[in-house]
Coordinates of C-alpha atoms and ligand atoms in Angstrom, one line a residue:
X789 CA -93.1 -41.4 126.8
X790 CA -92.4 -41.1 130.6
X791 CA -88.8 -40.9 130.8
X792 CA -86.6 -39.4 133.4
X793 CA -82.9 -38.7 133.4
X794 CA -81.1 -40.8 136.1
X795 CA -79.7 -38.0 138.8
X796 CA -76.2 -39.4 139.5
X797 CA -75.8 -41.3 142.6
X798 CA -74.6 -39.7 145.7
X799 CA -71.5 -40.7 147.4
X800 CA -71.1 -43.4 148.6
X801 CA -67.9 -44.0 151.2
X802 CA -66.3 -46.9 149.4
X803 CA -64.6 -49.2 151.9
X804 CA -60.6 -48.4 151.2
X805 CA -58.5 -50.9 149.6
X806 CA -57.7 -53.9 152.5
X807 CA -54.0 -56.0 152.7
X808 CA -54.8 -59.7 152.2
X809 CA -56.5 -61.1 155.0
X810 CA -58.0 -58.3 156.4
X811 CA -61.7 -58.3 154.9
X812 CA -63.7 -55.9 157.5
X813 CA -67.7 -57.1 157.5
X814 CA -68.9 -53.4 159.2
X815 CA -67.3 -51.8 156.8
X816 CA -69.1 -53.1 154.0
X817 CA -72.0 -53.5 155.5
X818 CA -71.7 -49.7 156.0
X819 CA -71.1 -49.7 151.9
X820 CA -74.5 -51.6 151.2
X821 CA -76.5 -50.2 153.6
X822 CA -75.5 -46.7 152.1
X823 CA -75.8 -47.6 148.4
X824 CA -79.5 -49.2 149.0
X825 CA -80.0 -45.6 150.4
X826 CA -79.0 -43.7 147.4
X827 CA -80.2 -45.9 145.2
X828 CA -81.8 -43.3 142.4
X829 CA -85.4 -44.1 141.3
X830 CA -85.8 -45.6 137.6
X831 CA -88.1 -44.2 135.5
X832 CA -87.6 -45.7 131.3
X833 CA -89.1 -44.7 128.4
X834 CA -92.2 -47.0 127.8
X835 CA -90.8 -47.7 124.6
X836 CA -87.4 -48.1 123.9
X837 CA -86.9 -48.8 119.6
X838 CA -83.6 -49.1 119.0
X839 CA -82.1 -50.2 115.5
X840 CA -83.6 -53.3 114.2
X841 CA -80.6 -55.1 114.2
X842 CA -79.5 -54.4 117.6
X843 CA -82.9 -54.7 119.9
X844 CA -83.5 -58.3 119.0
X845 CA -80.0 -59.6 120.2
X846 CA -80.0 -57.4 122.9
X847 CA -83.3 -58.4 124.3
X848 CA -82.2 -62.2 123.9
X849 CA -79.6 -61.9 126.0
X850 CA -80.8 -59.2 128.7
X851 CA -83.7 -62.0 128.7
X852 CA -81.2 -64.7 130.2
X853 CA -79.0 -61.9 132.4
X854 CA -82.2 -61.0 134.2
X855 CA -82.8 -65.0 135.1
X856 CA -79.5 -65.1 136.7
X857 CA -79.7 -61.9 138.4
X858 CA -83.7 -63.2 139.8
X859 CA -82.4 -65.7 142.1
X860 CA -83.3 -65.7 146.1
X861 CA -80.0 -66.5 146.9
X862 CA -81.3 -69.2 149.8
X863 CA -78.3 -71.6 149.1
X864 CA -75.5 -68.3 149.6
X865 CA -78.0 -66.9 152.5
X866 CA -77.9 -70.3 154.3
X867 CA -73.8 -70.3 154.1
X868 CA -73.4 -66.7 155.0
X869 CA -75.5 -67.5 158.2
X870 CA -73.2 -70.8 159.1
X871 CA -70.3 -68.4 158.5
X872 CA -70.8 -67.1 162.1
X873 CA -70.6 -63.5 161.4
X874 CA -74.2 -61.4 161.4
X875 CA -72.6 -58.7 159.4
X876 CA -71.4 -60.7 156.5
X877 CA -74.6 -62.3 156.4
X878 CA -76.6 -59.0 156.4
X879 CA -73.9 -58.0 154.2
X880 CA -74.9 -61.0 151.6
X881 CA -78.8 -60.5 152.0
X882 CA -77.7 -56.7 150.6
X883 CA -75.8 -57.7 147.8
X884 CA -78.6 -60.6 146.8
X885 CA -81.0 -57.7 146.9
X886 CA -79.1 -55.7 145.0
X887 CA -78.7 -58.5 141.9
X888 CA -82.9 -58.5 142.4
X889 CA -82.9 -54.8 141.5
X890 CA -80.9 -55.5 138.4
X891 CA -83.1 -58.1 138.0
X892 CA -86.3 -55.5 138.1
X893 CA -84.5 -53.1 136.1
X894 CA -83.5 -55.6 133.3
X895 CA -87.2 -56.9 133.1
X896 CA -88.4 -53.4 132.9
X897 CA -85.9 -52.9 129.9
X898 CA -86.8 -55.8 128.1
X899 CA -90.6 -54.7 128.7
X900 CA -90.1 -51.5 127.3
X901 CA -88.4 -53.1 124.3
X902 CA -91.1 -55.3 123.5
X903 CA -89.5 -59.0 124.8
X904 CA -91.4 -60.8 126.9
X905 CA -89.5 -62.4 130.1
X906 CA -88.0 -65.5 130.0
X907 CA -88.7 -68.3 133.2
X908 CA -85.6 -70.1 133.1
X909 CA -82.4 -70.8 130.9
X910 CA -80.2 -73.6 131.0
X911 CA -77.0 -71.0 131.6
X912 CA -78.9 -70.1 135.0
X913 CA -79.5 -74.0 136.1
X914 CA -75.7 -74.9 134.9
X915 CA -74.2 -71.8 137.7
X916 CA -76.5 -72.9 139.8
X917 CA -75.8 -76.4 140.0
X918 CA -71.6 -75.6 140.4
X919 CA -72.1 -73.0 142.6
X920 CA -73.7 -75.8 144.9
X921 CA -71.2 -78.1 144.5
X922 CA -69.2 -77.7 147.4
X923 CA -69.6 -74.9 150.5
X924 CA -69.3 -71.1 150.6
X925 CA -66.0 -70.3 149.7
X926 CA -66.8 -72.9 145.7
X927 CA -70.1 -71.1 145.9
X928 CA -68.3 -67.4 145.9
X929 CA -65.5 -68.6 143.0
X930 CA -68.4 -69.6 140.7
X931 CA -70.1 -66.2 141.8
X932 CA -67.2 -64.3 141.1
X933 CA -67.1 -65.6 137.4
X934 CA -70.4 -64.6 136.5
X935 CA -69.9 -61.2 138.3
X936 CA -67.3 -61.2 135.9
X937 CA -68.9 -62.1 132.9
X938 CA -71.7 -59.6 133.7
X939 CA -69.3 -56.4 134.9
X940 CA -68.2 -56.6 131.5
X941 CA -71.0 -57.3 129.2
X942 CA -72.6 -54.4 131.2
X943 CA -69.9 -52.0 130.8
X944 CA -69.6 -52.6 127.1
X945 CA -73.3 -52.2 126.8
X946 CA -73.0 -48.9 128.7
X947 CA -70.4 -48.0 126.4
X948 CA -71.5 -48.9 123.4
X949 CA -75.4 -48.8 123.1
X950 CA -75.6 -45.2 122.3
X951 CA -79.1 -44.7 123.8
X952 CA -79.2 -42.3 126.2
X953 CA -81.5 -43.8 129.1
X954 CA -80.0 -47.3 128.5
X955 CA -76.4 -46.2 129.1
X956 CA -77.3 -44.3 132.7
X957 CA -79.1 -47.6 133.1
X958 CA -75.7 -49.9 132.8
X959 CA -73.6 -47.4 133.8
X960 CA -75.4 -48.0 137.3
X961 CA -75.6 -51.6 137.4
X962 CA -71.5 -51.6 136.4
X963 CA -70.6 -49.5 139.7
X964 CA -72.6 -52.0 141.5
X965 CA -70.7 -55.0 140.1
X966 CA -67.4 -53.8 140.0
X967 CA -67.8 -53.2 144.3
X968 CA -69.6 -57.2 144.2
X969 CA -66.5 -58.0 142.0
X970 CA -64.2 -56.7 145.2
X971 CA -66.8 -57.6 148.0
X972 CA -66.2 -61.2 146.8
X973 CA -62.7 -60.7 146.0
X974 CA -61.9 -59.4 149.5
X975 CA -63.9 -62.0 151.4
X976 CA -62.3 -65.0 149.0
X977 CA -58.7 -63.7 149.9
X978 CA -59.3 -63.3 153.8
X979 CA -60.8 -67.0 154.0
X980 CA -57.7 -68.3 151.3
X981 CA -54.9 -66.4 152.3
X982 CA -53.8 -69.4 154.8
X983 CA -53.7 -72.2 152.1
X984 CA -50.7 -73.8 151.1
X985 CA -49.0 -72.9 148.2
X986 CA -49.7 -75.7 146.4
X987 CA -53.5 -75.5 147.0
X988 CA -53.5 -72.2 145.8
X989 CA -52.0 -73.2 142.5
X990 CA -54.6 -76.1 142.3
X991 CA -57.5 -73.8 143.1
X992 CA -55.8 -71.6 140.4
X993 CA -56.0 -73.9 137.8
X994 CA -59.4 -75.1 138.7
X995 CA -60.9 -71.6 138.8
X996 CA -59.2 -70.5 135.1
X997 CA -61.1 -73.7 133.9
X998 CA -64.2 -73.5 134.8
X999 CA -63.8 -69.5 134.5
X1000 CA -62.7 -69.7 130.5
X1001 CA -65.1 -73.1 129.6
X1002 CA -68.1 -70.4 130.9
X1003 CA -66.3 -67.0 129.2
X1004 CA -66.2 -69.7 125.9
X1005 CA -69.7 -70.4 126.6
X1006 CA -71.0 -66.9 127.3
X1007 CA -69.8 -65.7 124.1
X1008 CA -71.2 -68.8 121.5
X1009 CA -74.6 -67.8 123.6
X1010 CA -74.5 -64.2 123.2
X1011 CA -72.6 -63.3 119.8
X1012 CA -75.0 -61.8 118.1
X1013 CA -75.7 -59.5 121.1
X1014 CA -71.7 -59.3 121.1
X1015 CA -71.1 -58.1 117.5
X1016 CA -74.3 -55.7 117.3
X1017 CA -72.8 -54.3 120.1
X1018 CA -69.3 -54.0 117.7
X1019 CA -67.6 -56.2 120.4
X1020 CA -65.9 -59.1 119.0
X1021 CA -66.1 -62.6 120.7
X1022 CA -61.6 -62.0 121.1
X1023 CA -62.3 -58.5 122.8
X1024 CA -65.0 -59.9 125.0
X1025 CA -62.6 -62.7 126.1
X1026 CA -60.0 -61.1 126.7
X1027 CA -61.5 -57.9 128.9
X1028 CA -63.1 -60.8 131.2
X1029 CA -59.8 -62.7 131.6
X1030 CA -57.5 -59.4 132.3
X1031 CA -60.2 -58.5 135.2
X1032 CA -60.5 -62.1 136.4
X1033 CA -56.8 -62.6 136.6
X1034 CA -56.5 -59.6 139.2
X1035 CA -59.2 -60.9 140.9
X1036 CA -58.3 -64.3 141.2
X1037 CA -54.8 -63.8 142.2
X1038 CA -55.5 -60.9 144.8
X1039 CA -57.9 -63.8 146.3
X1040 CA -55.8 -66.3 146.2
X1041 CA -52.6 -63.8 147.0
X1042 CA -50.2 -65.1 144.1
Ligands
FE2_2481 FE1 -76.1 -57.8 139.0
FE2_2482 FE1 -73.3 -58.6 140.9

């Protein structure tokens, strides 16, 4: 067994809390540039056993989180770029390679716990498919629900897994998704902070449906994973929909 602690990330300046409207590119560029930097190397037991009724779930759905966090990211990359603003876009092409290291830690996890990787899911095609429905800012509302989703099915795994090398593991991958989660959230609300009342309200409604019809999706896909983490399908709900809610309505500023 070749396992190795995680040494706790350095620190990493967090860009500071910005009023509505005021999303500042250098600044986060600044934040991923400097978290790629302190990224700490991985090393995971070459064989993770945990108990028999927890490892098969898990590995079923780590299988389909480590499609979604594969992707190249060339639709987002090519609106970033049209955006007009090199930072943001270098900002972007961090963040994608960031969800590619999650990607290479979740295969290497599955690996070690005997599940083979999967090549596609229909979960992955479906967020794919809205995501290009429209432009940047539809393509960042459907990000922003899976970022979500994944925050907290990380976070309870992190919590709950009680295996050592696993929860450093998720632990990691949660700090990086809760700054994606505001990254988003603070680009969403400088580029909708101008929209009428009313089209705030209809974006509102819009987002909440597509944002429960995927939470109510996510958890029929992933109960099993769910309850053998002692999470019920309720819980899971309702810890997405509290953090989505103060997301959604610092981006739209209602
Ligand atoms: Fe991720
Ligand atoms: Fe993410």
């Amino acid at each position: 067994m070749t396992s190795q602690s995680l040494t706790p990330r350095q620190k990493v300046d967090l860009p500071a809390l910005q009023s509505p409207g005021t999303f500042d590119s250098s600044q986060w560029l600044k934040y991923f540039e400097e978290n790629r930097k302190v990224r700490p190397a991985l090393r995971l037991p070459n064989e993770i056993v945990l108990e028999e009724a927890v490892q098969a779930p898990l590995i079923r759905s780590l299988q389909r989180f480590q499609i979604g966090e594969t992707g190249e990211g060339h639709h987002l990359r090519k609106y970033a770029k049209k955006y007009g603003d090199p930072n943001y876009a270098k900002c972007v092409d961090l963040f994608i390679k960031e969800e590619q290291s999650h990607a290479q830690v979740l295969s290497q996890v599955i690996l070690s716990m005997n599940g083979s990787l999967l090549t596609w899911h229909w979960t992955d095609l479906a967020f794919i498919a809205l995501r290009r429905v429209l432009h940047l800012k539809t393509e960042l509302l459907i990000i922003l629900i899976a970022e979500v989703i994944g925050k907290c099915f990380y976070k309870y795994l992190a919590d709950n897994v009680a295996y050592k090398p696993l929860e450093e593991v998720f632990s990691l991958i949660v700090l990086d998704e809760i700054m994606h989660l505001k990254f988003h959230t603070e680009f969403l609300s400088e580029k909708l902070n101008g929209y009428p009342w009313l089209v705030k309200h209809f974006v509102h409604y819009i987002w909440c449906l597509i944002f429960y019809t995927a939470c109510f999706a996510f958890v029929a896909d992933h109960k099993k994973a769910l309850s053998a983490l002692g999470v019920t399908s309720g819980d899971f709900i309702a810890t997405c929909s509290k953090t989505f809610h103060v997301k959604a309505t610092r981006a739209l500023g209602l």
